[in-house]
Coordinates of C-alpha atoms in Angstrom, one line a residue:
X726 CA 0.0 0.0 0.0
X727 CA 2.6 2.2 0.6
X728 CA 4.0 2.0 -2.6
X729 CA 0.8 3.3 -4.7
X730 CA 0.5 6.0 -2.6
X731 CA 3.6 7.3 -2.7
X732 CA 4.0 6.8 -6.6
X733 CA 0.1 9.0 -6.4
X734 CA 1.9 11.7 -4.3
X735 CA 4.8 12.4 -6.6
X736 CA 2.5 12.1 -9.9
X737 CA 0.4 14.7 -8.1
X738 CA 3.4 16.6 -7.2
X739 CA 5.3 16.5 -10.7
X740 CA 1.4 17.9 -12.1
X741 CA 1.3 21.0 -9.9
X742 CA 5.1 21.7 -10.9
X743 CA 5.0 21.5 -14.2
X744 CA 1.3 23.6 -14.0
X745 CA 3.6 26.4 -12.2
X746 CA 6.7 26.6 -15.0
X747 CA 3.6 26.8 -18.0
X748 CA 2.2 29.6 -15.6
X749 CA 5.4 30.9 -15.3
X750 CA 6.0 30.7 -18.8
X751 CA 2.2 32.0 -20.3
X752 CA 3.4 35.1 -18.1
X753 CA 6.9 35.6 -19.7
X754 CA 5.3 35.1 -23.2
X755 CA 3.3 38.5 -22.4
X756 CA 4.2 41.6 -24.5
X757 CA 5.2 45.2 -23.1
X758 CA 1.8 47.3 -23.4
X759 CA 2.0 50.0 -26.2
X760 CA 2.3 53.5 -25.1
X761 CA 1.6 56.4 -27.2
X762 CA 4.2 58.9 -27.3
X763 CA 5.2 62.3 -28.2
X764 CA 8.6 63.5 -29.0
X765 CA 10.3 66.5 -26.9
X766 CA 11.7 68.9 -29.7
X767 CA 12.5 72.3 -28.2
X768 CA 10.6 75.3 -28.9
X769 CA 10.3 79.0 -29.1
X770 CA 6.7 79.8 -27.9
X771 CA 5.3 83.6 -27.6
X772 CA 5.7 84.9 -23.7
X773 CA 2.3 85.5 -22.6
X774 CA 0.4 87.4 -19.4
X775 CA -3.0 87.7 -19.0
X776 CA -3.6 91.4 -17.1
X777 CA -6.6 93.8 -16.7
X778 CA -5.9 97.3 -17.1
X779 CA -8.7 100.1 -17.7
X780 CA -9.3 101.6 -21.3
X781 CA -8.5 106.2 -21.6
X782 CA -8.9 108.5 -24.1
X783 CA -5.7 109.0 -26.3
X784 CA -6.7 112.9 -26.1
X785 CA -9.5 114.1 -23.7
X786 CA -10.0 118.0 -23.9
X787 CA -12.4 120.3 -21.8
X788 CA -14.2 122.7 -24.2
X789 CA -14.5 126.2 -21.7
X790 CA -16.0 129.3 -22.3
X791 CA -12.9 132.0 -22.7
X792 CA -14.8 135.3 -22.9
X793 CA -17.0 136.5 -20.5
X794 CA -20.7 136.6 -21.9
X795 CA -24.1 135.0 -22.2
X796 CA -24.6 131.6 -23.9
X797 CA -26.9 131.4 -26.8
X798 CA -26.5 128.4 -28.4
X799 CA -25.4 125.1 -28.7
X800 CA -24.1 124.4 -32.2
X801 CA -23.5 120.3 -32.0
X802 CA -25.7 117.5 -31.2
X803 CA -24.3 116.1 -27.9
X804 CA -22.6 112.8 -27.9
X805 CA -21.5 112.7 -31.4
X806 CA -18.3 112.9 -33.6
X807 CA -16.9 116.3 -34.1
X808 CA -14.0 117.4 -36.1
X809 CA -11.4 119.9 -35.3
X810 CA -12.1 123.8 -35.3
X811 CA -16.1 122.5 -36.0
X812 CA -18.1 125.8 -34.1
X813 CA -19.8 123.9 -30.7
X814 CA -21.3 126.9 -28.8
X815 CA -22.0 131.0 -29.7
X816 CA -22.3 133.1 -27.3
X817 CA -23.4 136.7 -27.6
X818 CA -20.7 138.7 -29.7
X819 CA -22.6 142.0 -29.3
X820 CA -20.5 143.2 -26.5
X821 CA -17.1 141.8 -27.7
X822 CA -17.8 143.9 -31.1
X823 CA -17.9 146.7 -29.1
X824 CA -15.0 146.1 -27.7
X825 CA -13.4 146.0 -30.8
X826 CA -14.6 149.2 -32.3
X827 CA -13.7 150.8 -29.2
X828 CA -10.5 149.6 -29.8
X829 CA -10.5 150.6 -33.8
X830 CA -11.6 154.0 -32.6
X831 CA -8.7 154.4 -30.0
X832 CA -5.9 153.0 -33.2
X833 CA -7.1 156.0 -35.3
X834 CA -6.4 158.1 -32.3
X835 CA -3.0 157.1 -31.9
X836 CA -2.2 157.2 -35.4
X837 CA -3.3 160.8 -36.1
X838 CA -1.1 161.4 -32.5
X839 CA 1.5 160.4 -34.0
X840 CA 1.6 161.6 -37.7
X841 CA 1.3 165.1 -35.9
X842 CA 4.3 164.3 -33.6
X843 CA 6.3 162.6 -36.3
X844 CA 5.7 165.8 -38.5
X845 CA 6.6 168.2 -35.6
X846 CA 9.7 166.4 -35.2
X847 CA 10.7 166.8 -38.7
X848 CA 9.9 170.2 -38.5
X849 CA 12.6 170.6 -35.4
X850 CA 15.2 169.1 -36.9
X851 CA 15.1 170.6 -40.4
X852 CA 15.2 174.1 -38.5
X853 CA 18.1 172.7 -35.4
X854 CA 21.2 173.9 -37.8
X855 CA 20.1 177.3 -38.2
X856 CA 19.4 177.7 -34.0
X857 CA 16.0 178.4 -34.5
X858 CA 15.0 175.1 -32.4
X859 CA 16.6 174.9 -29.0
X860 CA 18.5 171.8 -28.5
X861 CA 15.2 171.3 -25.6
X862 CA 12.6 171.9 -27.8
X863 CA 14.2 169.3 -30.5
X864 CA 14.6 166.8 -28.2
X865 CA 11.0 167.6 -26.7
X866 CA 9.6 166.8 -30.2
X867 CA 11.6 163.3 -30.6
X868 CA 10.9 162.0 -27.4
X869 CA 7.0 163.0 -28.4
X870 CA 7.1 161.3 -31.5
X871 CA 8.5 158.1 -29.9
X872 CA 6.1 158.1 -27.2
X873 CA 3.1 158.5 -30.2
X874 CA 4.5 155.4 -32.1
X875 CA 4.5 153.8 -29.1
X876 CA 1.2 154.5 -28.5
X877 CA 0.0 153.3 -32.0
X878 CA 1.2 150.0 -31.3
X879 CA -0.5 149.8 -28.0
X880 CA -3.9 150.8 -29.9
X881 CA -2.6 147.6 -32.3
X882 CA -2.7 145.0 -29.8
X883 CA -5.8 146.1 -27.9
X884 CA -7.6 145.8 -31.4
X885 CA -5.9 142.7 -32.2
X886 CA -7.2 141.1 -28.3
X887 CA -10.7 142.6 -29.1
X888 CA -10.6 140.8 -32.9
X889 CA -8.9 137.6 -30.8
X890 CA -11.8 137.7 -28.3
X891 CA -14.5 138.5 -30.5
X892 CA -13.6 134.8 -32.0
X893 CA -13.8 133.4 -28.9
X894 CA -17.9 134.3 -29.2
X895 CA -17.7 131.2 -31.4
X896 CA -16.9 128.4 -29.5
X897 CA -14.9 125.2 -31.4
X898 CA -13.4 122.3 -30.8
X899 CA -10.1 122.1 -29.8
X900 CA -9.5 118.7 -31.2
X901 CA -11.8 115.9 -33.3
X902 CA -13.8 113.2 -31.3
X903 CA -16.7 112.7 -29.4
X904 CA -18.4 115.5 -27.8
X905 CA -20.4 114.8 -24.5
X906 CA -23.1 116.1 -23.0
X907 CA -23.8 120.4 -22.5
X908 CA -22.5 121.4 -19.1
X909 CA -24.2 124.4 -19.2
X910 CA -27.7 125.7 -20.8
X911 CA -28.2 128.6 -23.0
X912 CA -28.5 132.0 -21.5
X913 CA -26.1 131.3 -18.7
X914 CA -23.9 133.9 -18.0
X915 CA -20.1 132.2 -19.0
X916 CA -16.8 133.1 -18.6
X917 CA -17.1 135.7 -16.0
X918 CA -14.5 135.5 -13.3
X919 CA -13.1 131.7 -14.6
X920 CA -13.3 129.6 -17.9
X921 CA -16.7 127.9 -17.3
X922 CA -16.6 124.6 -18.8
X923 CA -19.3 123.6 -21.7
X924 CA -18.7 120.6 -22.5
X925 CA -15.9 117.5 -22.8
X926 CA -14.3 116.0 -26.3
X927 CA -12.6 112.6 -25.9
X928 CA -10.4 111.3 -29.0
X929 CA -11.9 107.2 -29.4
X930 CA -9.4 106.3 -32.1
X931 CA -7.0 104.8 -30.8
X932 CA -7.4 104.8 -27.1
X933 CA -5.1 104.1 -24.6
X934 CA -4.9 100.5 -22.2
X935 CA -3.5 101.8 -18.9
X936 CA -2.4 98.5 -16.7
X937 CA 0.8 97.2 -14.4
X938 CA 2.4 94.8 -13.6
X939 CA 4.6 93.5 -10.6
X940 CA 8.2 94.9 -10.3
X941 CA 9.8 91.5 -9.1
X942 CA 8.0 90.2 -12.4
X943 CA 9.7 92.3 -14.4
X944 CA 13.5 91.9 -12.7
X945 CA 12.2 88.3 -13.3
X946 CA 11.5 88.7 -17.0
X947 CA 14.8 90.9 -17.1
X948 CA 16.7 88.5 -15.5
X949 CA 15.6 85.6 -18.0
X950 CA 16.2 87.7 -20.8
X951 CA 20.2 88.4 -19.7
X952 CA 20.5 84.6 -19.0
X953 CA 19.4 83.9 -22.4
X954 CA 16.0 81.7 -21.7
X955 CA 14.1 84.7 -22.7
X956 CA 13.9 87.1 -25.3
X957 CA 12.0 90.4 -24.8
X958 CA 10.2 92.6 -27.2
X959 CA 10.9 96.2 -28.1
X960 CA 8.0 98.8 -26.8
X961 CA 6.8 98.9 -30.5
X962 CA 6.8 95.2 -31.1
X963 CA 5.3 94.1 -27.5
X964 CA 1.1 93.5 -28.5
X965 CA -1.9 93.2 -26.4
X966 CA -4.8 91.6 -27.7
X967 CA -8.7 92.3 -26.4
X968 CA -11.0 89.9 -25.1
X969 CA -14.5 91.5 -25.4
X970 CA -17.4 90.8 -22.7
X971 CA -18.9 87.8 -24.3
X972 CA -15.8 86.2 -24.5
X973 CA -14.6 87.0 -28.1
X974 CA -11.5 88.6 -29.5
X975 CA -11.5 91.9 -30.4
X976 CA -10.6 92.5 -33.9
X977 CA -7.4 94.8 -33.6
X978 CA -4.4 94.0 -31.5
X979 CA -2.7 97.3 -29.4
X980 CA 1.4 97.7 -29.1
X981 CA 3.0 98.6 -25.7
X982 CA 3.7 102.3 -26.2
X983 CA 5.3 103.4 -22.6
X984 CA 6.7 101.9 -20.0
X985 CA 7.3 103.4 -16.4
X986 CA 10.4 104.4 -15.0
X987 CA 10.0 103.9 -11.7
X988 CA 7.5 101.7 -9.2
X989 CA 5.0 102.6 -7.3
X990 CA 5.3 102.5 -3.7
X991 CA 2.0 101.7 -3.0
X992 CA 1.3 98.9 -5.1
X993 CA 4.6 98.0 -5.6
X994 CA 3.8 97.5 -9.2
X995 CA 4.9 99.5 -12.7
X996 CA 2.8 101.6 -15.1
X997 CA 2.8 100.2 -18.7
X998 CA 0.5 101.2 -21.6
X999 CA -0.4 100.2 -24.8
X1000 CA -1.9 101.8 -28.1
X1001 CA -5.3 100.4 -29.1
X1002 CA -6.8 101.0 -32.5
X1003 CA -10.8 101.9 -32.0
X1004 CA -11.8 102.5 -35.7
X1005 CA -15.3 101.1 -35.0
X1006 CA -15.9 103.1 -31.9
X1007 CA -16.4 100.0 -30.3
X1008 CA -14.5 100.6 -27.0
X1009 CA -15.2 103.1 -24.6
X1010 CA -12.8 105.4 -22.4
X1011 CA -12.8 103.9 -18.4
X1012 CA -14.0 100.7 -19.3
X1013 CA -12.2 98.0 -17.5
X1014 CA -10.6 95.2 -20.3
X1015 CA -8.6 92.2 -20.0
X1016 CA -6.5 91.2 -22.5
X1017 CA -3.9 88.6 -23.1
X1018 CA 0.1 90.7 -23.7
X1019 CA 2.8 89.0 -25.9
X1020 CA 6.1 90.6 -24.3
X1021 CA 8.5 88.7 -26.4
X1022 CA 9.6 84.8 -26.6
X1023 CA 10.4 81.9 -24.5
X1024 CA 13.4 80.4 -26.1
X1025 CA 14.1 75.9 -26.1
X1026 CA 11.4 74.5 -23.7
X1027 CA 8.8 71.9 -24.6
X1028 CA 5.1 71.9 -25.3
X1029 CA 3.4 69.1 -23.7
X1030 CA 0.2 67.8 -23.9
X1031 CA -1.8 68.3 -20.2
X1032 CA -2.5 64.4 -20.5
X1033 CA 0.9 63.7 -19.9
X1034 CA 2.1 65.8 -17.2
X1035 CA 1.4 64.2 -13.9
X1036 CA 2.0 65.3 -10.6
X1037 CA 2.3 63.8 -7.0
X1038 CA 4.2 64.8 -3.9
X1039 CA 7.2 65.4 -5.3
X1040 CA 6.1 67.9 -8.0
X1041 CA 4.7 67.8 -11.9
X1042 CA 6.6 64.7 -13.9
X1043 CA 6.6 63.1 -16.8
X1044 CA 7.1 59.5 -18.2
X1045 CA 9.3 58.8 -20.4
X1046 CA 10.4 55.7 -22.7
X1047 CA 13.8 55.2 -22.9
X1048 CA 16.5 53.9 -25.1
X1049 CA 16.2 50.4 -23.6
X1050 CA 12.4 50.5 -23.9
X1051 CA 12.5 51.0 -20.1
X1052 CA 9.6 53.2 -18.8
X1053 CA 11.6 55.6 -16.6
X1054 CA 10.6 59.2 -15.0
X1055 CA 11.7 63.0 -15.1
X1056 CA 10.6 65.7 -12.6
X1057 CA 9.5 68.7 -14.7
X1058 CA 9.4 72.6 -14.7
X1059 CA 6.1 74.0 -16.1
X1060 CA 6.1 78.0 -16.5
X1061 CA 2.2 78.1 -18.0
X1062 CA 0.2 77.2 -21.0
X1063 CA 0.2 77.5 -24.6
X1064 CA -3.6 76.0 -25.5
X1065 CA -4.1 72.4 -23.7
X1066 CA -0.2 71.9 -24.0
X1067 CA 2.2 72.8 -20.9
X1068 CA 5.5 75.0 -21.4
X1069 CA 7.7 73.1 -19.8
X1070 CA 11.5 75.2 -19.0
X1071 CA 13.4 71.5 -17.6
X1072 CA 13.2 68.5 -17.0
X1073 CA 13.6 66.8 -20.7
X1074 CA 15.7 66.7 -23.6
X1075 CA 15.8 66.8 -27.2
X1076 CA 14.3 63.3 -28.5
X1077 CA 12.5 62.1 -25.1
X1078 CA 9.6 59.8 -26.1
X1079 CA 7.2 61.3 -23.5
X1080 CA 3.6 58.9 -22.7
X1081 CA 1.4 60.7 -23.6
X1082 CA -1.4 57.6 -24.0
X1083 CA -1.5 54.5 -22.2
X1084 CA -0.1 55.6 -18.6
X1085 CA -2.0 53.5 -16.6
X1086 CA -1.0 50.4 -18.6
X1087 CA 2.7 51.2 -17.3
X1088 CA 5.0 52.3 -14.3
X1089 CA 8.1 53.0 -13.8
X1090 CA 11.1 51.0 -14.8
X1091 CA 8.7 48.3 -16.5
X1092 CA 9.2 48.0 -20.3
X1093 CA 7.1 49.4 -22.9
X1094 CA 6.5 49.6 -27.0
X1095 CA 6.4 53.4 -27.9
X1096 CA 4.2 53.8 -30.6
X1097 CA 3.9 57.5 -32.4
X1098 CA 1.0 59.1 -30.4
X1099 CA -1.5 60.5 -32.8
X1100 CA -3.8 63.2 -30.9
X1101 CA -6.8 62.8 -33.3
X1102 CA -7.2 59.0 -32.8
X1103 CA -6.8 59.9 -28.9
X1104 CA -9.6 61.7 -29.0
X1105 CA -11.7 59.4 -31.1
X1106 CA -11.0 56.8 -28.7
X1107 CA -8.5 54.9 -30.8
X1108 CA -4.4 54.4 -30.8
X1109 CA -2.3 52.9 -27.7
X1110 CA -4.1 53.4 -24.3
X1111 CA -7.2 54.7 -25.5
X1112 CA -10.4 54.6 -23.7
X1113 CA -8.7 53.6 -20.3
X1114 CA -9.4 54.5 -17.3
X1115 CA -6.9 56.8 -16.0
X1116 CA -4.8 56.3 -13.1
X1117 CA -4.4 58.0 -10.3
X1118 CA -1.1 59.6 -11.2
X1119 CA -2.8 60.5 -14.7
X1120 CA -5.8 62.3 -12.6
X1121 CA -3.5 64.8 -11.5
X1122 CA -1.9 65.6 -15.2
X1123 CA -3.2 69.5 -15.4
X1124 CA -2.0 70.0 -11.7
X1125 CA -0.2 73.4 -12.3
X1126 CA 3.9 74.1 -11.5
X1127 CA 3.7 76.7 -9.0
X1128 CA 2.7 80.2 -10.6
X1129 CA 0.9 78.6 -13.6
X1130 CA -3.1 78.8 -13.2
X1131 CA -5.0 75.4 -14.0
X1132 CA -7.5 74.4 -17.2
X1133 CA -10.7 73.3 -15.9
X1134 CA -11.1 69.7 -17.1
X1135 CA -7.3 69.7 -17.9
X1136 CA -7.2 66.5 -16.2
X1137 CA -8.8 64.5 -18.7
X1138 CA -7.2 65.8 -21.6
X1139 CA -9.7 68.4 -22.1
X1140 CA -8.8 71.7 -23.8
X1141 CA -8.3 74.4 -21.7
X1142 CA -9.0 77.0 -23.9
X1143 CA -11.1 79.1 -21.0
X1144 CA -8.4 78.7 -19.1
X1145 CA -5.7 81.2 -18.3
X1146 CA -2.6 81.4 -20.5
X1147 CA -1.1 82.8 -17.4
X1148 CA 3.2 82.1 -17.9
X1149 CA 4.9 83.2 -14.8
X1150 CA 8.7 82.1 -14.2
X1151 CA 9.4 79.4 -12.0
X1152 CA 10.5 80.9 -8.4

C-alpha cells in the first residue's frame, strides 16, 4: 500500500510543478503594453500674461468758455463725432464787437497822434542847424514822437485782443472726437470771473490701455532675458490683444507704447501702456478690459500635452520611454500654457519619447513599446491606451507648476482653452 500512494503523491506533485513553470512561462510570453508617445523637440513659444488694465482716451479736452458773456446756443448735437475747429457753442458777440470798435476807434487816435508828432519832429530838426530850435525843444519833439509810435502799437494790440476775443464768441473744438453732453444751458452767464466749462471731447481712435504689472516680475522677466531663456520685445513690437465681454476677441491688437520708470510704492507695481486701434468706436474710455500681452519669446522648452504631465508629492513629472524600452521618469518645470499643451522650462531633452497615451497600462522602470502618439485617434478613442481608465497619477496631469493657473477639465485631456494662458517664471 505504501508504494501506490507514494507513486500518487509524486504524480500529483510532478502535475502541480509542471502547471507552475507553463504559468510561469504564459506570463513571460506577455508583451510590453504599447504607449503612445510624443517627441520633446525644443521650442520657441510667444511669452504670454493675461492682465486687466482700464481703457482712456488718447486725447480728452475740456471745451470752456474764454470770454465772458451770455450763452446762446449750442451748435453740435451732444454725444456725437466732431472734427477739429467745428463751431460747438455761440455766445453773444454784441458786447465783444464793441469792444473792438472801441479799440478801432482808439488806433485811429493814436495814429493821427503820431503823424502830428512825427511831423513836428521833422519840423525841429530841419530848423536845429540854423538855431531856430533849441536843442530842448528838438529833443521835446523826438521823445513825443516816440512816445506817439509807441502809442499806436499799443492801440494795435488792444484791437488785435478785441478781434482775438470776438472769435472766442464762437466756441470750437479744440481737437476731433466725441463730444459729450452740454455742461451748461443757454443763456447762462459764461466766462465771467473763470473759464466755465461747456462741454468734454474725448479722441476714441485709438485709445489708450493703462495696466501694471509686478516689479519682481519684471526683474524676473529681465533677469531671463540676460541669462538667455528669454527674449523680450521692443515697446513697439510688445502687442496686447482684447478679449470682449462675451468672451470673443477683439478685432485689432494694441502695441506697448510706454513703460514706467519707476514703481509705485503703493502697489509695488509698474505703469505700462499700450496703443489700441478703435476705428469702430467700439470701445469706450474707463471701461475695464482684460487682455492677453505678448512681451516677447520663450526660447528651447517643450510643449506638452496636459494628458501627460502628472503630478504627486514630489512635484509635476513626466514618463518617459527610454533607449532600452524602459519606462523611466523625469521631474518637470512647467512655466504656463500654450492651449491644452504645458511650457515646460526642464526637466527633458531633445528626442525624449514622452507617454502621452497608455499611462496606466505602465509604471516606472517596466518596459514598454512606444508607438507614435497620434492626438486625433486619442480623441476618437483609438491608438495605444485609449479609452482607459486613467490612473491616479494620470488624474492629476493638469495640476499646475507653482505660478501657472490650471485648465478646468485639464485632467482628462480636455482643452483648456477658458483657461488662463497665465506664464509666470518658475521661483
Amino acid at each position: 500500500m505504501t508504494s501506490p500512494l507514494r507513486s500518487l503523491a509524486l504524480a500529483c506533485a510532478v502535475v502541480v510543478v509542471l502547471a507552475s513553470c507553463k504559468k510561469q512561462e504564459q506570463q513571460q510570453a506577455m508583451p510590453p503594453p504599447e504607449v503612445g508617445v510624443l517627441q520633446a523637440q525644443p521650442q520657441t513659444v510667444p511669452l504670454e500674461r493675461e492682465l486687466v488694465g482700464r481703457l482712456s482716451a488718447f486725447r480728452s479736452a475740456d471745451v470752456r468758455a474764454r470770454v465772458p458773456g451770455v450763452l446762446e446756443k449750442r451748435l453740435y448735437t451732444e454725444g456725437t463725432d466732431v472734427k477739429e475747429g467745428q463751431p460747438l457753442f455761440q455766445i453773444d458777440p454784441a458786447p465783444l464787437r464793441a469792444t473792438l470798435a472801441s479799440a478801432q476807434g482808439q488806433l485811429a487816435a493814436a495814429e493821427a497822434t503820431y503823424a502830428n508828432a512825427k511831423a513836428a519832429a521833422a519840423r525841429a530838426r530841419s530848423l536845429a542847424p540854423q538855431a531856430y530850435v533849441s536843442k530842448s525843444d528838438l529833443d521835446n519833439a523826438e521823445a513825443t514822437e516816440r512816445s506817439s509810435a509807441a502809442s499806436v502799437q499799443q492801440a494795435r494790440a488792444a484791437v488785435e485782443t478785441a478781434r482775438i476775443n470776438l472769435g472766442y464768441a464762437t466756441v470750437t473744438a479744440p481737437i476731433a472726437g466725441r463730444a459729450g453732453k452740454q455742461q451748461v444751458t443757454e443763456g447762462a452767464l459764461v466766462g465771467q470771473g473763470d473759464s466755465t466749462l461747456l462741454t468734454t471731447i474725448d479722441q476714441l481712435d485709438p485709445l489708450y490701455v493703462n495696466f501694471s504689472m509686478s516689479s519682481d516680475e519684471l526683474a524676473q522677466l529681465r533677469q531671463a532675458q540676460t541669462e538667455g531663456n528669454v527674449a523680450l520685445n521692443a515697446e513697439d513690437k510688445s502687442t496686447v490683444q482684447i478679449k470682449l465681454g462675451d468672451g470673443s476677441t477683439y478685432a485689432h491688437a494694441g502695441t506697448l507704447d510706454f513703460s514706467g520708470a519707476a514703481v509705485d510704492p503703493s502697489t509695488g507695481s509698474v505703469t505700462l501702456r499700450a496703443l489700441l486701434p478703435n476705428p469702430d468706436r467700439v470701445l469706450l474710455p474707463g471701461a475695464f478690459v482684460s487682455f492677453s500681452a505678448n512681451l516677447g519669446q520663450r526660447k528651447d522648452v517643450y510643449l506638452i500635452p496636459q494628458a501627460a504631465v502628472l503630478r504627486d508629492a514630489k512635484g509635476a513629472y513626466a514618463l518617459v520611454v527610454g533607449k532600452d524600452s524602459k519606462v523611466v521618469r523625469k521631474d518637470l518645470t512647467t512655466v504656463g500654457q500654450q492651449g491644452d499643451k504645458w511650457i515646460v522650462s526642464s526637466g527633458l531633452q531633445n528626442g525624449d519619447q514622452v507617454v502621452v497615451s497608455g499611462l496606466p497600462k505602465v509604471k516606472e522602470g517596466a518596459p514598454a513599446v512606444a508607438k507614435p502618439w497620434d492626438p486625433n485617434a486619442a480623441a476618437q478613442g483609438q491608438g495605444p491606451g485609449a479609452g482607459a481608465a486613467p490612473s491616479q497619477g494620470a488624474q492629476g496631469a493638469a495640476a499646475p507648476a507653482k505660478g501657472a493657473a490650471p485648465a478646468q477639465g485639464a485632467a482628462h485631456g480636455d482643452s483648456p482653452d477658458a483657461a488662463s494662458h497665465s506664464d509666470q517664471p518658475k521661483q
